[in-house]
Amino acid sequence: MNAPQPLASTLGRDPAGEQVLSAERLSFAYAKAGPTFEDVSIGIGRREIVCLLGGSGCGKSTLLRVLAGLETARAGAVRFLGQPLHQPHPRSALVFQQASLLPWLNVFDNASFGLDFKHQPAIDAAARKARVQEALAAVGLAGREQAWPAELSGGQAQRVALARALAREPELLFADEPFSALDAITRAEMQRLLVEVVHRWHAAVLLVTHDIDEAILVADRILLMAGKPGHIHREWAVDIPHPREDHPAAVTTLRMQVLTALRATAEGAAATLAPAPNDS
Ligand SMILES: Nc1ncnc2c1ncn2[C@@H]1O[C@H](COP(=O)(O)OP(=O)(O)OP(=O)(O)O)[C@@H](O)[C@H]1O
Ligand SMILES: [Mg+2]
């Protein structure tokens, strides 16, 4: 197996050279504040899982919001499937740390909810039902359609949020620390599930995390964001086969590379790092 190598560019590794999202020289600032990030260029290939890693406050969530069309860049441009992006694209979906289920809707209706967004292409009732049932089955919730959010564990609620995203049949799933509120075992289950379902749905993912181990377990590519204003500091392609737990030596090598780079950034000290064997 090849050792993971840092890459010089931030272009997506799509075999056909086709990108679902590309952003060039993005800069962003909140009102009355200095720049959050500057000169950020990113490409995400179709079906590629890209993890954006970095210390707290370096601008990961803000960058995700700009790339998702929820915020407007001060400079630069975002293209989704080759078209300029000015608002969230119907073939994109979002998952956040909190599942944000509507308590008055059952699991099925919560999972359907993303199909009602503006600009989502209309689908008939039968297709809608099939899509939502397929998504719920994929996340292990077949048979729980009538349950209420209050009856779900945190992990189950996050499964509904993932099903809601999948039902939109996204080309690109934006996920901002979707598992950070879950216990370690549930988080590991959800990381495996994410990889499995996005492969099955042929979706690309931009996953924001400050957990190195999460990034290494799921990513095809890891981008390390750092600095004030933030920028993409380093990048690694991850060629370790799934499930990555079966390749501990390669995982440990990459972990040390990423950890060393993260520690070398000013924000590194604030990042969440679980202790690992041999990490002294
Ligand atoms: N709505 C807002 N208005 C003004 N400043 C903001 C807003 N949201 C975030 N910021 C600031 O922008 C910077 C980047 O925040 P952001 O949430 O993008 O960081 P992050 O890397 O996602 O951090 P974390 O890992 O803690 O989630 C921070 O200094 C933050 O205080
Ligand atoms: Mg954040």
Tab-separated table of C-alpha atoms and ligand atoms in Angstrom:
chain	number	residue	atom	x	y	z
A	1	MET	CA	0.000	0.000	0.000
A	2	ASN	CA	1.265	3.485	-0.763
A	3	ALA	CA	2.140	5.697	2.176
A	4	PRO	CA	-0.175	8.718	2.339
A	5	GLN	CA	1.424	11.682	0.604
A	6	PRO	CA	0.729	15.369	1.038
A	7	LEU	CA	-0.544	16.961	-2.173
A	8	ALA	CA	0.555	20.243	-3.611
A	9	SER	CA	-2.858	21.250	-4.940
A	10	THR	CA	-6.413	21.228	-3.637
A	11	LEU	CA	-8.019	19.753	-6.729
A	12	GLY	CA	-10.445	16.882	-6.276
A	13	ARG	CA	-9.208	13.399	-7.195
A	14	ASP	CA	-12.026	12.444	-9.480
A	15	PRO	CA	-10.956	9.795	-11.959
A	16	ALA	CA	-12.931	11.446	-14.742
A	17	GLY	CA	-11.619	14.836	-13.721
A	18	GLU	CA	-15.171	15.918	-12.986
A	19	GLN	CA	-15.841	18.021	-9.934
A	20	VAL	CA	-19.093	18.394	-8.097
A	21	LEU	CA	-17.881	21.581	-6.435
A	22	SER	CA	-15.087	23.980	-7.160
A	23	ALA	CA	-14.234	27.189	-5.391
A	24	GLU	CA	-11.596	29.657	-6.434
A	25	ARG	CA	-9.819	32.195	-4.289
A	26	LEU	CA	-12.615	32.588	-1.769
A	27	SER	CA	-12.454	35.240	0.906
A	28	PHE	CA	-15.032	35.907	3.571
A	29	ALA	CA	-15.529	38.334	6.450
A	30	TYR	CA	-18.405	38.735	8.889
A	31	ALA	CA	-19.789	42.272	9.197
A	32	LYS	CA	-17.551	44.530	11.272
A	33	ALA	CA	-14.940	41.789	11.578
A	34	GLY	CA	-11.602	41.065	9.929
A	35	PRO	CA	-11.367	38.340	7.275
A	36	THR	CA	-12.354	34.859	8.474
A	37	PHE	CA	-10.509	33.220	5.583
A	38	GLU	CA	-8.730	34.403	2.477
A	39	ASP	CA	-7.700	32.990	-0.865
A	40	VAL	CA	-9.160	29.509	-0.332
A	41	SER	CA	-9.447	27.292	-3.417
A	42	ILE	CA	-11.067	23.871	-3.139
A	43	GLY	CA	-12.235	21.205	-5.546
A	44	ILE	CA	-14.379	18.240	-4.559
A	45	GLY	CA	-14.577	15.385	-7.030
A	46	ARG	CA	-17.736	13.393	-7.595
A	47	ARG	CA	-18.087	10.720	-4.908
A	48	GLU	CA	-15.100	12.047	-3.036
A	49	ILE	CA	-15.112	12.310	0.776
A	50	VAL	CA	-13.161	15.408	1.792
A	51	CYS	CA	-12.552	16.221	5.461
A	52	LEU	CA	-11.865	19.764	6.517
A	53	LEU	CA	-9.843	19.595	9.710
A	54	GLY	CA	-8.580	22.418	11.876
A	55	GLY	CA	-8.525	23.990	15.299
A	56	SER	CA	-11.517	25.693	16.878
A	57	GLY	CA	-12.355	29.074	15.369
A	58	CYS	CA	-10.165	28.739	12.250
A	59	GLY	CA	-13.221	29.160	10.007
A	60	LYS	CA	-14.218	25.601	9.029
A	61	SER	CA	-17.953	26.062	9.580
A	62	THR	CA	-17.917	29.425	7.863
A	63	LEU	CA	-16.136	27.958	4.844
A	64	LEU	CA	-18.656	25.091	4.730
A	65	ARG	CA	-21.530	27.597	4.824
A	66	VAL	CA	-20.007	29.579	1.956
A	67	LEU	CA	-19.415	26.419	-0.103
A	68	ALA	CA	-22.993	25.277	0.621
A	69	GLY	CA	-24.427	28.586	-0.612
A	70	LEU	CA	-25.658	29.676	2.837
A	71	GLU	CA	-23.260	32.644	2.978
A	72	THR	CA	-21.847	34.793	0.213
A	73	ALA	CA	-18.108	35.117	-0.260
A	74	ARG	CA	-16.615	38.600	-0.276
A	75	ALA	CA	-14.378	37.552	-3.162
A	76	GLY	CA	-14.018	34.469	-5.318
A	77	ALA	CA	-16.622	32.124	-6.757
A	78	VAL	CA	-18.211	28.769	-5.960
A	79	ARG	CA	-19.376	26.477	-8.763
A	80	PHE	CA	-21.638	23.492	-8.204
A	81	LEU	CA	-21.715	21.002	-11.083
A	82	GLY	CA	-20.070	23.703	-13.150
A	83	GLN	CA	-22.676	26.399	-12.460
A	84	PRO	CA	-22.164	29.469	-10.260
A	85	LEU	CA	-23.712	28.871	-6.834
A	86	HIS	CA	-25.761	31.644	-5.231
A	87	GLN	CA	-27.972	29.616	-2.899
A	88	PRO	CA	-28.062	26.035	-1.586
A	89	HIS	CA	-28.233	23.646	-4.542
A	90	PRO	CA	-31.134	21.158	-4.727
A	91	ARG	CA	-28.609	18.344	-5.209
A	92	SER	CA	-26.837	19.222	-1.985
A	93	ALA	CA	-27.818	18.409	1.591
A	94	LEU	CA	-26.646	19.433	5.033
A	95	VAL	CA	-26.160	17.597	8.306
A	96	PHE	CA	-25.146	19.430	11.473
A	97	GLN	CA	-24.075	18.518	14.995
A	98	GLN	CA	-27.673	18.606	16.196
A	99	ALA	CA	-30.125	16.447	14.272
A	100	SER	CA	-32.682	19.314	14.432
A	101	LEU	CA	-35.708	17.049	14.087
A	102	LEU	CA	-39.144	18.625	14.307
A	103	PRO	CA	-40.694	17.168	17.473
A	104	TRP	CA	-44.242	17.222	16.082
A	105	LEU	CA	-43.332	15.103	13.038
A	106	ASN	CA	-42.679	11.369	13.146
A	107	VAL	CA	-39.488	9.790	11.788
A	108	PHE	CA	-40.887	9.338	8.284
A	109	ASP	CA	-42.103	12.937	8.022
A	110	ASN	CA	-38.855	14.280	9.453
A	111	ALA	CA	-36.914	12.282	6.870
A	112	SER	CA	-39.217	13.612	4.106
A	113	PHE	CA	-38.836	17.178	5.213
A	114	GLY	CA	-35.802	17.976	3.052
A	115	LEU	CA	-37.849	17.281	-0.068
A	116	ASP	CA	-40.034	20.300	0.609
A	117	PHE	CA	-37.279	22.885	0.340
A	118	LYS	CA	-37.534	25.608	-2.212
A	119	HIS	CA	-36.009	24.686	-5.574
A	120	GLN	CA	-36.200	20.943	-4.816
A	121	PRO	CA	-37.604	19.294	-7.958
A	122	ALA	CA	-41.171	18.106	-7.357
A	123	ILE	CA	-41.640	14.329	-7.096
A	124	ASP	CA	-44.889	12.363	-6.880
A	125	ALA	CA	-46.088	10.829	-3.640
A	126	ALA	CA	-45.135	7.230	-4.488
A	127	ALA	CA	-41.579	8.152	-5.519
A	128	ARG	CA	-41.256	10.315	-2.447
A	129	LYS	CA	-42.359	7.479	-0.162
A	130	ALA	CA	-39.971	5.033	-1.837
A	131	ARG	CA	-37.049	7.435	-1.568
A	132	VAL	CA	-37.632	8.151	2.102
A	133	GLN	CA	-38.143	4.481	2.967
A	134	GLU	CA	-34.961	3.541	1.133
A	135	ALA	CA	-33.015	6.237	2.972
A	136	LEU	CA	-34.421	5.174	6.356
A	137	ALA	CA	-33.609	1.537	5.622
A	138	ALA	CA	-30.050	2.489	4.638
A	139	VAL	CA	-29.464	4.133	8.012
A	140	GLY	CA	-30.965	1.160	9.890
A	141	LEU	CA	-34.332	2.696	10.757
A	142	ALA	CA	-36.692	0.536	8.687
A	143	GLY	CA	-39.753	-0.127	10.851
A	144	ARG	CA	-39.261	3.026	12.949
A	145	GLU	CA	-41.112	5.326	10.542
A	146	GLN	CA	-43.896	6.078	13.018
A	147	ALA	CA	-41.627	6.767	16.003
A	148	TRP	CA	-41.439	10.286	17.467
A	149	PRO	CA	-38.172	12.196	17.855
A	150	ALA	CA	-38.571	12.128	21.652
A	151	GLU	CA	-38.398	8.311	21.512
A	152	LEU	CA	-35.016	8.291	19.733
A	153	SER	CA	-31.473	8.156	21.085
A	154	GLY	CA	-28.987	10.784	19.928
A	155	GLY	CA	-27.502	8.307	17.457
A	156	GLN	CA	-30.927	7.376	16.074
A	157	ALA	CA	-31.849	11.059	15.704
A	158	GLN	CA	-28.647	11.625	13.746
A	159	ARG	CA	-29.555	8.621	11.557
A	160	VAL	CA	-32.853	10.359	10.740
A	161	ALA	CA	-30.928	13.537	9.868
A	162	LEU	CA	-28.691	11.482	7.574
A	163	ALA	CA	-31.726	9.814	5.978
A	164	ARG	CA	-33.297	13.255	5.459
A	165	ALA	CA	-30.134	14.284	3.614
A	166	LEU	CA	-29.953	11.072	1.532
A	167	ALA	CA	-33.621	11.358	0.507
A	168	ARG	CA	-32.618	14.470	-1.416
A	169	GLU	CA	-30.322	12.211	-3.470
A	170	PRO	CA	-27.474	14.667	-3.011
A	171	GLU	CA	-24.463	14.924	-5.271
A	172	LEU	CA	-22.740	16.543	-2.304
A	173	LEU	CA	-23.429	16.196	1.387
A	174	PHE	CA	-22.163	18.982	3.656
A	175	ALA	CA	-21.661	17.737	7.200
A	176	ASP	CA	-20.496	20.005	10.033
A	177	GLU	CA	-19.296	17.926	12.989
A	178	PRO	CA	-22.314	15.642	12.614
A	179	PHE	CA	-21.130	13.113	15.176
A	180	SER	CA	-19.406	15.249	17.775
A	181	ALA	CA	-22.347	15.116	20.207
A	182	LEU	CA	-22.436	11.297	20.168
A	183	ASP	CA	-20.688	8.870	22.489
A	184	ALA	CA	-17.525	7.205	21.160
A	185	ILE	CA	-19.129	3.877	20.181
A	186	THR	CA	-22.106	5.485	18.457
A	187	ARG	CA	-19.766	7.925	16.729
A	188	ALA	CA	-17.662	5.069	15.350
A	189	GLU	CA	-20.837	3.322	14.108
A	190	MET	CA	-22.010	6.502	12.440
A	191	GLN	CA	-18.628	7.094	10.778
A	192	ARG	CA	-18.795	3.613	9.238
A	193	LEU	CA	-22.417	4.147	8.239
A	194	LEU	CA	-21.595	7.479	6.593
A	195	VAL	CA	-18.912	5.945	4.401
A	196	GLU	CA	-21.167	3.013	3.491
A	197	VAL	CA	-24.220	5.079	2.561
A	198	VAL	CA	-22.429	7.801	0.626
A	199	HIS	CA	-20.632	5.144	-1.392
A	200	ARG	CA	-23.993	3.520	-2.075
A	201	TRP	CA	-25.626	6.859	-2.944
A	202	HIS	CA	-22.629	7.865	-5.085
A	203	ALA	CA	-22.486	11.126	-3.166
A	204	ALA	CA	-19.492	13.319	-2.389
A	205	VAL	CA	-19.051	14.646	1.148
A	206	LEU	CA	-17.470	17.692	2.723
A	207	LEU	CA	-17.104	16.765	6.386
A	208	VAL	CA	-15.962	19.377	8.888
A	209	THR	CA	-14.379	17.930	11.986
A	210	HIS	CA	-11.736	18.682	14.564
A	211	ASP	CA	-11.261	14.993	15.253
A	212	ILE	CA	-8.157	13.681	13.434
A	213	ASP	CA	-9.230	10.068	13.880
A	214	GLU	CA	-12.619	10.732	12.304
A	215	ALA	CA	-10.937	12.396	9.335
A	216	ILE	CA	-8.533	9.493	8.869
A	217	LEU	CA	-11.281	6.860	9.139
A	218	VAL	CA	-13.572	8.384	6.526
A	219	ALA	CA	-11.673	10.761	4.196
A	220	ASP	CA	-10.381	10.264	0.682
A	221	ARG	CA	-8.637	13.571	1.215
A	222	ILE	CA	-7.898	15.636	4.314
A	223	LEU	CA	-7.547	19.413	4.156
A	224	LEU	CA	-5.972	21.117	7.153
A	225	MET	CA	-7.244	24.642	7.673
A	226	ALA	CA	-5.255	27.028	9.848
A	227	GLY	CA	-4.231	30.627	10.380
A	228	LYS	CA	-5.917	33.953	10.891
A	229	PRO	CA	-7.327	34.610	8.373
A	230	GLY	CA	-7.806	30.919	7.670
A	231	HIS	CA	-6.353	29.182	4.657
A	232	ILE	CA	-5.762	25.605	3.519
A	233	HIS	CA	-2.449	24.858	5.156
A	234	ARG	CA	-1.823	21.220	4.141
A	235	GLU	CA	-3.517	18.432	2.256
A	236	TRP	CA	-3.249	14.631	2.290
A	237	ALA	CA	-4.668	12.022	-0.030
A	238	VAL	CA	-5.752	8.947	1.937
A	239	ASP	CA	-5.315	5.717	0.006
A	240	ILE	CA	-6.003	3.327	2.881
A	241	PRO	CA	-8.725	0.765	2.024
A	242	HIS	CA	-11.945	0.609	4.062
A	243	PRO	CA	-12.494	-0.475	6.757
A	244	ARG	CA	-9.467	1.479	7.869
A	245	GLU	CA	-9.438	-0.162	11.311
A	246	ASP	CA	-8.005	-3.171	9.474
A	247	HIS	CA	-4.899	-1.152	8.487
A	248	PRO	CA	-3.545	0.165	11.795
A	249	ALA	CA	0.031	0.765	10.604
A	250	ALA	CA	-1.012	3.012	7.715
A	251	VAL	CA	-3.540	4.793	9.956
A	252	THR	CA	-0.885	5.451	12.617
A	253	THR	CA	1.588	6.809	10.046
A	254	LEU	CA	-0.943	9.231	8.618
A	255	ARG	CA	-2.178	10.170	12.083
A	256	MET	CA	1.319	11.222	13.107
A	257	GLN	CA	1.769	13.289	9.934
A	258	VAL	CA	-1.525	15.106	10.417
A	259	LEU	CA	-1.013	15.535	14.149
A	260	THR	CA	2.440	17.016	13.621
A	261	ALA	CA	1.078	19.485	11.055
A	262	LEU	CA	-1.872	20.374	13.275
A	263	ARG	CA	0.365	20.943	16.281
A	264	ALA	CA	2.576	23.185	14.182
A	265	THR	CA	-0.355	25.538	13.598
A	266	ALA	CA	-1.299	28.045	16.252
A	267	GLU	CA	-4.779	26.553	16.515
A	268	GLY	CA	-3.449	23.061	16.957
A	269	ALA	CA	-3.372	23.347	20.711
A	270	ALA	CA	-7.137	23.892	20.795
A	271	ALA	CA	-8.024	20.961	18.575
A	272	THR	CA	-9.690	17.900	20.033
A	273	LEU	CA	-7.268	15.006	19.993
A	274	ALA	CA	-8.125	11.657	21.454
A	275	PRO	CA	-5.070	9.889	22.882
A	276	ALA	CA	-3.810	7.093	20.665
A	277	PRO	CA	-1.447	4.223	21.226
A	278	ASN	CA	2.209	5.209	20.599
A	279	ASP	CA	1.312	8.907	20.579
A	280	SER	CA	3.674	10.315	23.165
B	1	LIG	N1	-22.265	34.791	12.753
B	1	LIG	C1	-21.041	35.231	13.054
B	1	LIG	N2	-20.784	36.551	13.177
B	1	LIG	C2	-19.555	37.022	13.467
B	1	LIG	N3	-18.474	36.222	13.647
B	1	LIG	C3	-18.670	34.898	13.545
B	1	LIG	C4	-19.949	34.327	13.242
B	1	LIG	N4	-19.808	32.972	13.203
B	1	LIG	C5	-18.518	32.714	13.462
B	1	LIG	N5	-17.830	33.862	13.669
B	1	LIG	C6	-16.390	33.979	13.930
B	1	LIG	O1	-15.694	33.527	12.775
B	1	LIG	C7	-14.552	32.761	13.142
B	1	LIG	C8	-14.653	31.385	12.505
B	1	LIG	O2	-15.756	30.698	13.082
B	1	LIG	P1	-16.187	29.245	12.619
B	1	LIG	O3	-17.430	28.894	13.372
B	1	LIG	O4	-16.255	29.216	11.148
B	1	LIG	O5	-14.960	28.384	13.129
B	1	LIG	P2	-14.783	26.803	13.236
B	1	LIG	O6	-13.452	26.480	12.666
B	1	LIG	O7	-15.975	26.123	12.671
B	1	LIG	O8	-14.739	26.589	14.820
B	1	LIG	P3	-15.238	25.316	15.693
B	1	LIG	O9	-14.245	24.216	15.443
B	1	LIG	O10	-15.164	25.817	17.092
B	1	LIG	O11	-16.625	24.966	15.267
B	1	LIG	C9	-14.524	32.742	14.665
B	1	LIG	O12	-13.645	33.746	15.103
B	1	LIG	C10	-15.936	33.066	15.059
B	1	LIG	O13	-15.991	33.730	16.300
B	2	MG	MG	-17.446	24.913	13.466
